[in-house]
Coordinates of C-alpha atoms and ligand atoms in Angstrom, one line a residue:
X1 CA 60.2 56.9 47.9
X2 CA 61.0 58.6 44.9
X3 CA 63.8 57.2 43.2
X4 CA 66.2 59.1 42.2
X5 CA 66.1 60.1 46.2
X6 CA 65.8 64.0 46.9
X7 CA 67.9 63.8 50.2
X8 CA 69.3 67.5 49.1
X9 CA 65.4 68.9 48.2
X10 CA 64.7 67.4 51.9
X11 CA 67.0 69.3 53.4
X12 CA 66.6 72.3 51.4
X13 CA 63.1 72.5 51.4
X14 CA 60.9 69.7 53.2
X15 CA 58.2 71.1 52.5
X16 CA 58.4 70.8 48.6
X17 CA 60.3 67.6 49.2
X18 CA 56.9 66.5 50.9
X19 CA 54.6 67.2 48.2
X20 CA 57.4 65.4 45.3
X21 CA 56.9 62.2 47.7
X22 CA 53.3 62.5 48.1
X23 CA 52.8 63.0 44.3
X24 CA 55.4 59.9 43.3
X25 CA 52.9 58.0 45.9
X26 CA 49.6 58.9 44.0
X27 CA 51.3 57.9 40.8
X28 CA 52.3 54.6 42.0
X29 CA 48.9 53.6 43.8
X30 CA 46.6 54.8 41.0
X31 CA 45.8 52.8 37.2
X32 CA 47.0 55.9 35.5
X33 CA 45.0 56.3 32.6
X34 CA 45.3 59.9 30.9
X35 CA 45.6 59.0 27.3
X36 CA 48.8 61.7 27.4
X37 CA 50.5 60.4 30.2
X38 CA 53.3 57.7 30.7
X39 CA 56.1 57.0 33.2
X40 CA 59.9 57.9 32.6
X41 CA 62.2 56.0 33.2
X42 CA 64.8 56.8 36.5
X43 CA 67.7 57.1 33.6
X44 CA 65.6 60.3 32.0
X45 CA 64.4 61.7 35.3
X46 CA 68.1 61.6 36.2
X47 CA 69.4 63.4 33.0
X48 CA 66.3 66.2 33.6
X49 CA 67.7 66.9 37.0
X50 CA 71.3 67.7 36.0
X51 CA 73.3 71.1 35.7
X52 CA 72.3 71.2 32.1
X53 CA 69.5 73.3 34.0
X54 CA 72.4 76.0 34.3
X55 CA 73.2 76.8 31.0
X56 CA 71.7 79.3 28.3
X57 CA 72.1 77.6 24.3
X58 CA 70.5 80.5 22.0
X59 CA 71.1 79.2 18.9
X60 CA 71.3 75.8 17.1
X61 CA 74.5 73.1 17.6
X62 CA 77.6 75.3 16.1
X63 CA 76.2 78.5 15.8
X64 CA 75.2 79.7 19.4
X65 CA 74.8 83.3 20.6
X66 CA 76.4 82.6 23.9
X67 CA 79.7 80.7 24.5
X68 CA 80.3 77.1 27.1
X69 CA 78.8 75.1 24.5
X70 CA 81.1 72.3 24.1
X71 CA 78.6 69.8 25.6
X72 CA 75.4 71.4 24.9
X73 CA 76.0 71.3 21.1
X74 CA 77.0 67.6 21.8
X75 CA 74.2 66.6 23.8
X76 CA 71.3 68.6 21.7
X77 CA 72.8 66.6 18.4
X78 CA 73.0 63.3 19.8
X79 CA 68.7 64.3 20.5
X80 CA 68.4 65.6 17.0
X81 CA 70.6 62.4 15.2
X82 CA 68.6 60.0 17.4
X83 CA 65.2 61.5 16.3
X84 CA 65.8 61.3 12.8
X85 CA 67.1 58.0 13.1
X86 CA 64.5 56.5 15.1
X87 CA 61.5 58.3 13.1
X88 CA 63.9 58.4 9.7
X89 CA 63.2 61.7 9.0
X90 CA 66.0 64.3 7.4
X91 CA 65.6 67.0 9.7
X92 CA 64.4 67.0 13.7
X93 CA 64.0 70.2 15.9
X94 CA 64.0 69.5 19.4
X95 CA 64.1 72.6 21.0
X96 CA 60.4 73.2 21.5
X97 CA 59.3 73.7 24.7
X98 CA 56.3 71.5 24.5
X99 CA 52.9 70.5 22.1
X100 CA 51.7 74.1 21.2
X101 CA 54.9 76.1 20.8
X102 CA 55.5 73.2 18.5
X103 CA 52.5 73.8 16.4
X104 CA 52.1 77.4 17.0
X105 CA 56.4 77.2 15.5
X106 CA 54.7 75.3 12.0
X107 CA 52.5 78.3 11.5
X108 CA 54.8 80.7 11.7
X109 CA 57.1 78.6 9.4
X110 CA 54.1 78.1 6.8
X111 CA 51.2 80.7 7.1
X112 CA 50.5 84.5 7.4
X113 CA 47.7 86.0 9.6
X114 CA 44.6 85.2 8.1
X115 CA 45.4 82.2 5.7
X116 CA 43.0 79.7 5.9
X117 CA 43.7 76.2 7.0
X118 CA 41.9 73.0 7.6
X119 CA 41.6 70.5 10.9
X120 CA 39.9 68.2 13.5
X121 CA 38.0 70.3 15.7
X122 CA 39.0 70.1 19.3
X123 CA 35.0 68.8 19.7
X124 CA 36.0 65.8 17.5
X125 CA 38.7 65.0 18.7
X126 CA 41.8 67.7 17.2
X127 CA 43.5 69.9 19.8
X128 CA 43.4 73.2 20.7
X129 CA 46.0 74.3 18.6
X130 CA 44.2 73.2 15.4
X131 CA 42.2 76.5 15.4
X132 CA 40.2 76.4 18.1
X133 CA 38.7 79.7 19.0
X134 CA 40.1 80.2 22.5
X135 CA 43.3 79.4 20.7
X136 CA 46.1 82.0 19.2
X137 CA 45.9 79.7 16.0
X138 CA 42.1 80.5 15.7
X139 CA 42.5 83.7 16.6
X140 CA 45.3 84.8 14.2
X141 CA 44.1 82.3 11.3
X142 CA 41.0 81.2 9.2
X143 CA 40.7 77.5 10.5
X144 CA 38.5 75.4 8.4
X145 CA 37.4 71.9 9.8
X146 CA 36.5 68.5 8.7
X147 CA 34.4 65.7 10.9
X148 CA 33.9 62.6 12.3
X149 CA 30.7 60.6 10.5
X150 CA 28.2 60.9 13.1
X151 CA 27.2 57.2 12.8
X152 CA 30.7 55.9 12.3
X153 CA 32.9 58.2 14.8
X154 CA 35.8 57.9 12.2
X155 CA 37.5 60.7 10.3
X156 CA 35.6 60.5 6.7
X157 CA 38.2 61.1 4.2
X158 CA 35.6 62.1 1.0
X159 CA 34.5 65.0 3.7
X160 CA 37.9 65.6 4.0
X161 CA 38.9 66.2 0.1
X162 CA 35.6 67.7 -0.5
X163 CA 36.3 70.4 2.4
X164 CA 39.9 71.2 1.0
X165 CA 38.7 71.3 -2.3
X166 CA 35.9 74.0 -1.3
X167 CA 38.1 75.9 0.9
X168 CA 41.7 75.4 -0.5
X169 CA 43.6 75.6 2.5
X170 CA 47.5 76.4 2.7
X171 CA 48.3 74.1 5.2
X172 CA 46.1 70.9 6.6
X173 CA 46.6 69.6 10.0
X174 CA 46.3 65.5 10.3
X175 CA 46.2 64.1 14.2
X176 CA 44.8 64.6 17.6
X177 CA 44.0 64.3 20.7
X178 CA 41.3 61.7 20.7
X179 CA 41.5 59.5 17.7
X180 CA 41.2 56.3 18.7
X181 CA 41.4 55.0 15.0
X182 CA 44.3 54.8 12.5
X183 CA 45.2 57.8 10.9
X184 CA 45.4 57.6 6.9
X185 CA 48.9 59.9 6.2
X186 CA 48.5 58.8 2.7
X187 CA 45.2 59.7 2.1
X188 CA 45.8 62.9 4.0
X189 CA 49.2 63.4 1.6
X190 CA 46.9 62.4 -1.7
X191 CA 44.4 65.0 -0.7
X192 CA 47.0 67.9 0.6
X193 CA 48.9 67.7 -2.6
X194 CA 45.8 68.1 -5.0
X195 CA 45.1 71.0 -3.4
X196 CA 48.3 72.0 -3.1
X197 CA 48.7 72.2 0.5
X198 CA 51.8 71.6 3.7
X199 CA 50.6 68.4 5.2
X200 CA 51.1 68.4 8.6
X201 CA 51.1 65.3 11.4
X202 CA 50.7 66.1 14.6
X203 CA 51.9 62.4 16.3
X204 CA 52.0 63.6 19.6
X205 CA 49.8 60.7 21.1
X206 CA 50.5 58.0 18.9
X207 CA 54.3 59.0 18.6
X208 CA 56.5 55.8 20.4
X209 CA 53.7 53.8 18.7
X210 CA 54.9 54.8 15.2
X211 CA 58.6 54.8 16.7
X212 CA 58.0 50.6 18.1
X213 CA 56.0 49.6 14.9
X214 CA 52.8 49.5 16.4
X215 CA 51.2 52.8 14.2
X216 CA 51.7 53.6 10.6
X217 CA 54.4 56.1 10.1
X218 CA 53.5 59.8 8.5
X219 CA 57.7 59.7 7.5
X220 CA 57.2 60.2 3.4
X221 CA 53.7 61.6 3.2
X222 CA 53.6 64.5 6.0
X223 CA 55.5 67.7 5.0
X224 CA 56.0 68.2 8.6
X225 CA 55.7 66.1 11.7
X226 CA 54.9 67.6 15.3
X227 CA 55.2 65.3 18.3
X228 CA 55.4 66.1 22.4
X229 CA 58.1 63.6 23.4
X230 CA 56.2 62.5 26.6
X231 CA 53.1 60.6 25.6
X232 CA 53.5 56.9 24.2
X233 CA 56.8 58.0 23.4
X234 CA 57.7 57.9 27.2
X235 CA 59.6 61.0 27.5
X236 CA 60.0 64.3 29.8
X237 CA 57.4 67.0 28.8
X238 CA 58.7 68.7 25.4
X239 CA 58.1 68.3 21.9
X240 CA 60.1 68.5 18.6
X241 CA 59.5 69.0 15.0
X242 CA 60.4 66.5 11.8
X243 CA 60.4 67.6 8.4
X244 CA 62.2 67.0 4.9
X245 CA 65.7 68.8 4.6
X246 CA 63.6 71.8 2.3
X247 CA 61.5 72.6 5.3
X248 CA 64.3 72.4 8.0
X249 CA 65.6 76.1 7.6
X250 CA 61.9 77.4 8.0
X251 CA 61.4 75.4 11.0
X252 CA 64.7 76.4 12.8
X253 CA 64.0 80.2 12.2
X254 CA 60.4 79.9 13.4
X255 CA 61.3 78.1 16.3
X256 CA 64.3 80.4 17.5
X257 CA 64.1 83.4 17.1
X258 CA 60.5 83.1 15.6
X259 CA 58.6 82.3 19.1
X260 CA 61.8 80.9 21.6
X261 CA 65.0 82.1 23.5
X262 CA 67.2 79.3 24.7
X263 CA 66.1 75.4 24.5
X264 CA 66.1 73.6 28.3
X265 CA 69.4 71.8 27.9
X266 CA 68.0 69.8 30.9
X267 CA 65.1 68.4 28.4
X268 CA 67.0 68.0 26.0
X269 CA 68.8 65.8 27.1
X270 CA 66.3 63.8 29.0
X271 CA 64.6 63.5 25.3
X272 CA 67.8 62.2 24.0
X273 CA 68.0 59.3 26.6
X274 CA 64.0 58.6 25.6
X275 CA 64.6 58.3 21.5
X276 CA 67.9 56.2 23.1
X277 CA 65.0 53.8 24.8
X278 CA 63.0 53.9 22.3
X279 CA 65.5 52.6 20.0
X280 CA 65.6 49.5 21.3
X281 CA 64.1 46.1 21.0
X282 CA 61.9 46.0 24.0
X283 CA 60.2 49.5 23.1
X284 CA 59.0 47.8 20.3
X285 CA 57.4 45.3 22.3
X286 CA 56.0 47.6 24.8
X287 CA 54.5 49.9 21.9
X288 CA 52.3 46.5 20.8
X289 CA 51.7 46.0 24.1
X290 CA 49.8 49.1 24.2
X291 CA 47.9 48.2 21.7
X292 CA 46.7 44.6 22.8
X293 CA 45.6 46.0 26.2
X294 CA 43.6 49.0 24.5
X295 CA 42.5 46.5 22.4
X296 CA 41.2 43.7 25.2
X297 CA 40.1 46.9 27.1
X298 CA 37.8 48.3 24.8
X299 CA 36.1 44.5 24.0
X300 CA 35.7 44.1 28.1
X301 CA 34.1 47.1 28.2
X302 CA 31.8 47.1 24.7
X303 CA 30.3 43.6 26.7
X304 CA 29.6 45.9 29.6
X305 CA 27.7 47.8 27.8
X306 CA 29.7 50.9 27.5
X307 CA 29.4 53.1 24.1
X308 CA 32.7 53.5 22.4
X309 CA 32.9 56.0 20.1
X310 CA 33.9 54.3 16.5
X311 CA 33.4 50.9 18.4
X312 CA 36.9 50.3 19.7
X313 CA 40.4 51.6 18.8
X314 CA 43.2 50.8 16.4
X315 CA 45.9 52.9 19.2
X316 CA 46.4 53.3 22.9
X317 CA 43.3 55.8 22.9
X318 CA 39.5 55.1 24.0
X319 CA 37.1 57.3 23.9
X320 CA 33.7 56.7 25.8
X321 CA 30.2 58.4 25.4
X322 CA 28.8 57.5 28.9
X323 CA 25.3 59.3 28.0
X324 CA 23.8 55.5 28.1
X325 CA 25.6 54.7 31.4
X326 CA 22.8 57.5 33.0
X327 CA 26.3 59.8 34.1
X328 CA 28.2 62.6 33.0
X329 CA 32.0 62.8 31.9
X330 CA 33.0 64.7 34.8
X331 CA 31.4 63.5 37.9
X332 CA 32.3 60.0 36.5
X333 CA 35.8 60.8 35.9
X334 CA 35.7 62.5 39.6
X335 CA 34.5 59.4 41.2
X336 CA 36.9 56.7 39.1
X337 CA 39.5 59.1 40.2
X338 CA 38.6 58.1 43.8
X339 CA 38.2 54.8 43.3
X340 CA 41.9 54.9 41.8
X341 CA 41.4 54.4 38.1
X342 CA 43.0 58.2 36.6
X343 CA 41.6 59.3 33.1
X344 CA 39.7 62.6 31.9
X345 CA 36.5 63.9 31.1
X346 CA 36.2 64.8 27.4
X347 CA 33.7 65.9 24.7
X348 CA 32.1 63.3 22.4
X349 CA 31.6 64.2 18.8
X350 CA 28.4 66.1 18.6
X351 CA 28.1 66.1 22.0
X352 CA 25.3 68.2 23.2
X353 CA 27.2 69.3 26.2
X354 CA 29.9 71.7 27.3
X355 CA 33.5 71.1 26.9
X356 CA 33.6 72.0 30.7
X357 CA 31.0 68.9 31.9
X358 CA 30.8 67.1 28.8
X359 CA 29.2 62.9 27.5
X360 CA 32.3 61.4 27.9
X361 CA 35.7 60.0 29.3
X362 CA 39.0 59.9 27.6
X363 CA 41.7 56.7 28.2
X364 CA 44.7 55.4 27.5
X365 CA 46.8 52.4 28.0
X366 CA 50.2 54.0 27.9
X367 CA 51.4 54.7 31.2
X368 CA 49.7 51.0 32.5
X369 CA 51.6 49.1 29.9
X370 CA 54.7 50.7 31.2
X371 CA 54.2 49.5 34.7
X372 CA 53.9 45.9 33.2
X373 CA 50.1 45.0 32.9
X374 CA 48.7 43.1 29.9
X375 CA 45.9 41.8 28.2
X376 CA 44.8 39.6 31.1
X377 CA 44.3 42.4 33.7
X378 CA 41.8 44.2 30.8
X379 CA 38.7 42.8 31.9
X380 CA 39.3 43.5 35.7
X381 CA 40.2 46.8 34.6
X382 CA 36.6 47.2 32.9
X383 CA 35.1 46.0 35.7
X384 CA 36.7 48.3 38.5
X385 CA 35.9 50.7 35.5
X386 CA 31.9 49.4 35.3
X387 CA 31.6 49.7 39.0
X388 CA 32.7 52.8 39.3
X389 CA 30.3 54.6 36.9
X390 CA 27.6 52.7 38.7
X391 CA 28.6 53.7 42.2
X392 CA 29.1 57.0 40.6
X393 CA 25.1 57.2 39.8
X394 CA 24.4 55.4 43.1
X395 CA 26.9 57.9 45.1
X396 CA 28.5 54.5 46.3
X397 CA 31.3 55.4 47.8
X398 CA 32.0 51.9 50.0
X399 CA 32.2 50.2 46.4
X400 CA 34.6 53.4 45.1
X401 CA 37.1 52.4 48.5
X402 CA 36.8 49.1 47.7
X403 CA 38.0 49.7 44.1
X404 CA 41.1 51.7 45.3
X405 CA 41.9 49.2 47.6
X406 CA 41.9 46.4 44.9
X407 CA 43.5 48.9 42.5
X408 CA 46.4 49.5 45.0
X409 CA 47.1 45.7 46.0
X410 CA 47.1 45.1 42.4
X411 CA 49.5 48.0 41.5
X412 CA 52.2 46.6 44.7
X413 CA 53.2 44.0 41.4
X414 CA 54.2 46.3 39.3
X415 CA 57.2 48.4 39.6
X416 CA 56.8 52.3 39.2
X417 CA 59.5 53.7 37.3
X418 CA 60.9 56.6 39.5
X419 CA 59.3 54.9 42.9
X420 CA 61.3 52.6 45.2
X421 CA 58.7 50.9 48.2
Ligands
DSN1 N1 48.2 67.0 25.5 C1 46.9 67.0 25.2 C2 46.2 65.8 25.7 O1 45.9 65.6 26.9 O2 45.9 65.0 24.8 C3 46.3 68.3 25.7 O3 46.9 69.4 25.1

């Protein structure tokens, strides 16, 4: 059942209620393993569902366009003090509605139609926002981009001067969505600064590992910082914006009125509870956590013979070329999904195929840490993982129920967040 329980969304509309139950289900049998999802906790599900939902907050903490705001200006500056204290930044926006309103709020801060700026391609692992073509941000600006080595699968940082050096960008974007190596803010910062340049760190998947000490920290070498609040950092879905005190009057006006009317009071709040969480001593734990089972993951299933691209990780994040496993990213993904194991299909750098049916799968070991698994469970996981792809070539689908019978009995152990049995 889902926990908070929904008696009034029962009575009020069973049939809604129905499909709430059946998802909560799903996410408690399945080894989630989208590399941006997590579980929140019941405390920020709770705060999300409030009558916050009621009330309009144009405006920023004091200085509203619409009155009642003697608890939303409370509530949104507890968010705002606890994000700067728990990322020690000087100024945090937390009124964007999610990921691309949060970068698409940076451009209009920083750039004018048609500067020029440099990025990950989505191919290599950047996001759409970063100026991908389908994208407003590679529609309405000149994106430049740097690579991955081809041989290495790592972000080559001489490739990375040498680009901004040709095409002196006014703003370079550092971050993704599938890095699975450490990102190099300083080396980033050096290079942004000789060519004069806003750095900016898009965290969003490696944010509650920078926030529990398990990631370097962009805080002192990023101009700006852009993070969802629901990734690692085990949020609801939203997103806010650091920066240096300079920067924070550009941000504000760029986020309202630049692209947004009133913030959801209702997320708001719910992130404020999540930095709360995070603040404490067992977030730090579960952020290593992460980290050791990507880690033992990625070894089980480099001596199964799976190709990772740069080898392994350094984060939550792997990222699998399956082109040697004789399968594609998306039937794979299909049949995993079936056997219980949840992750994405996803381009591979250079991949030869379509973003659509690409090489490769994308994981994470986010949302599986929070339910309590560790290190030990890793190499089970790669093999539930190895028998999948193979049934998926053999169109096995006695060994894919199997799987998602194991998966389930193993999954009864482990308390969902936001799921009572
Ligand atoms: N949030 C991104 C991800 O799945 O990594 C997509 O925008």
């Amino acid at each position: 059942m889902h926990e908070p329980k929904l008696p009034h969304l029962t009575a009020a509309d069973p049939t809604l209620a129905a499909l709430v139950e059946g998802e909560a289900k799903r996410q408690h049998d399945k080894l989630r393993m989208i590399a941006s999802e997590n579980y929140v906790s019941t405390a920020v599900l709770e705060a999300c569902g409030t009558v916050l939902n009621n009330k309009y907050s144009e405006g920023y903490p004091g200085k509203r366009y619409y009155e009642g705001q003697q608890f939303c200006d409370q509530i949104e500056t507890l968010a705002i003090e606890r994000a700067k204290a728990l990322f020690g930044t000087e100024h945090a926006n937390v009124q964007t509605y999610s990921g691309s309103p949060a970068n698409l709020a940076v451009y209009l801060a920083f750039m004018q139609p048609g500067d020029t700026f440099l990025s990950l391609e989505l191919a290599q692992g950047g996001h759409l926002t970063h100026g991908s073509p389908v994208s407003a941000t590679g529609k309405w600006f000149r994106p430049e981009h740097y690579t991955v080595g081809r041989d290495t699968g790592r972000i080559d940082m001489d490739l990375v001067r040498d680009t901004a050096l040709a095409v002196r960008p006014k703003m370079i974007f550092c971050g993704g969505t599938a890095i699975p190596r450490t990102i190099d803010f300083p080396a980033f910062a050096a290079i942004a600064r000789e060519v004069g340049a806003i750095l900016v760190a898009d965290i969003a998947h490696i944010a509650g590992l920078i926030a529990g000490g398990a990631h370097p920290s962009p805080v002192g070498h990023a101009d700006v910082i852009t993070t969802t609040t629901h990734k690692t950092l085990r949020g609801p879905r939203g997103a806010m914006i650091m920066a240096s005190a300079e920067h924070a009057t550009a941000i504000d006006k760029a986020v309202f009125p630049g692209l947004q009317g009133g913030p959801h009071n209702h997320t708001t709040a719910g992130i404020a509870v999540a930095l709360h969480e995070a603040a404490q001593p067992t977030f730090t734990a579960y952020a290593h956590q992460i980290v050791a089972n990507a880690k033992a993951l990625a070894t089980a299933l480099n001596e199964r013979g799976f190709d990772l691209v740069s080898g392994g990780t350094d984060n939550h994040l792997l990222l699998i070329d399956l082109t040697g496993k004789g399968v594609e990213g998306k039937p794979a993904a299909k049949v995993l999904d079936a056997a219980g194991i949840e992750l994405n299909f996803n381009t591979v750098p250079y991949d030869p195929r379509k973003p659509w049916s690409p090489s490769g799968i994308r994981l994470g070991t986010a949302a599986l840490t929070t339910r309590g698994l560790t290190e030990q469970h890793m190499p089970q996981v790669a093999a539930w993982m190895d028998d999948a792809v193979t049934a998926a070539v053999k169109d096995d689908t006695a060994t894919v129920e199997r799987i998602a019978c194991q998966v389930r009995d193993l999954l009864q152990g482990f308390p969902m967040p936001g799921y009572t049995d």
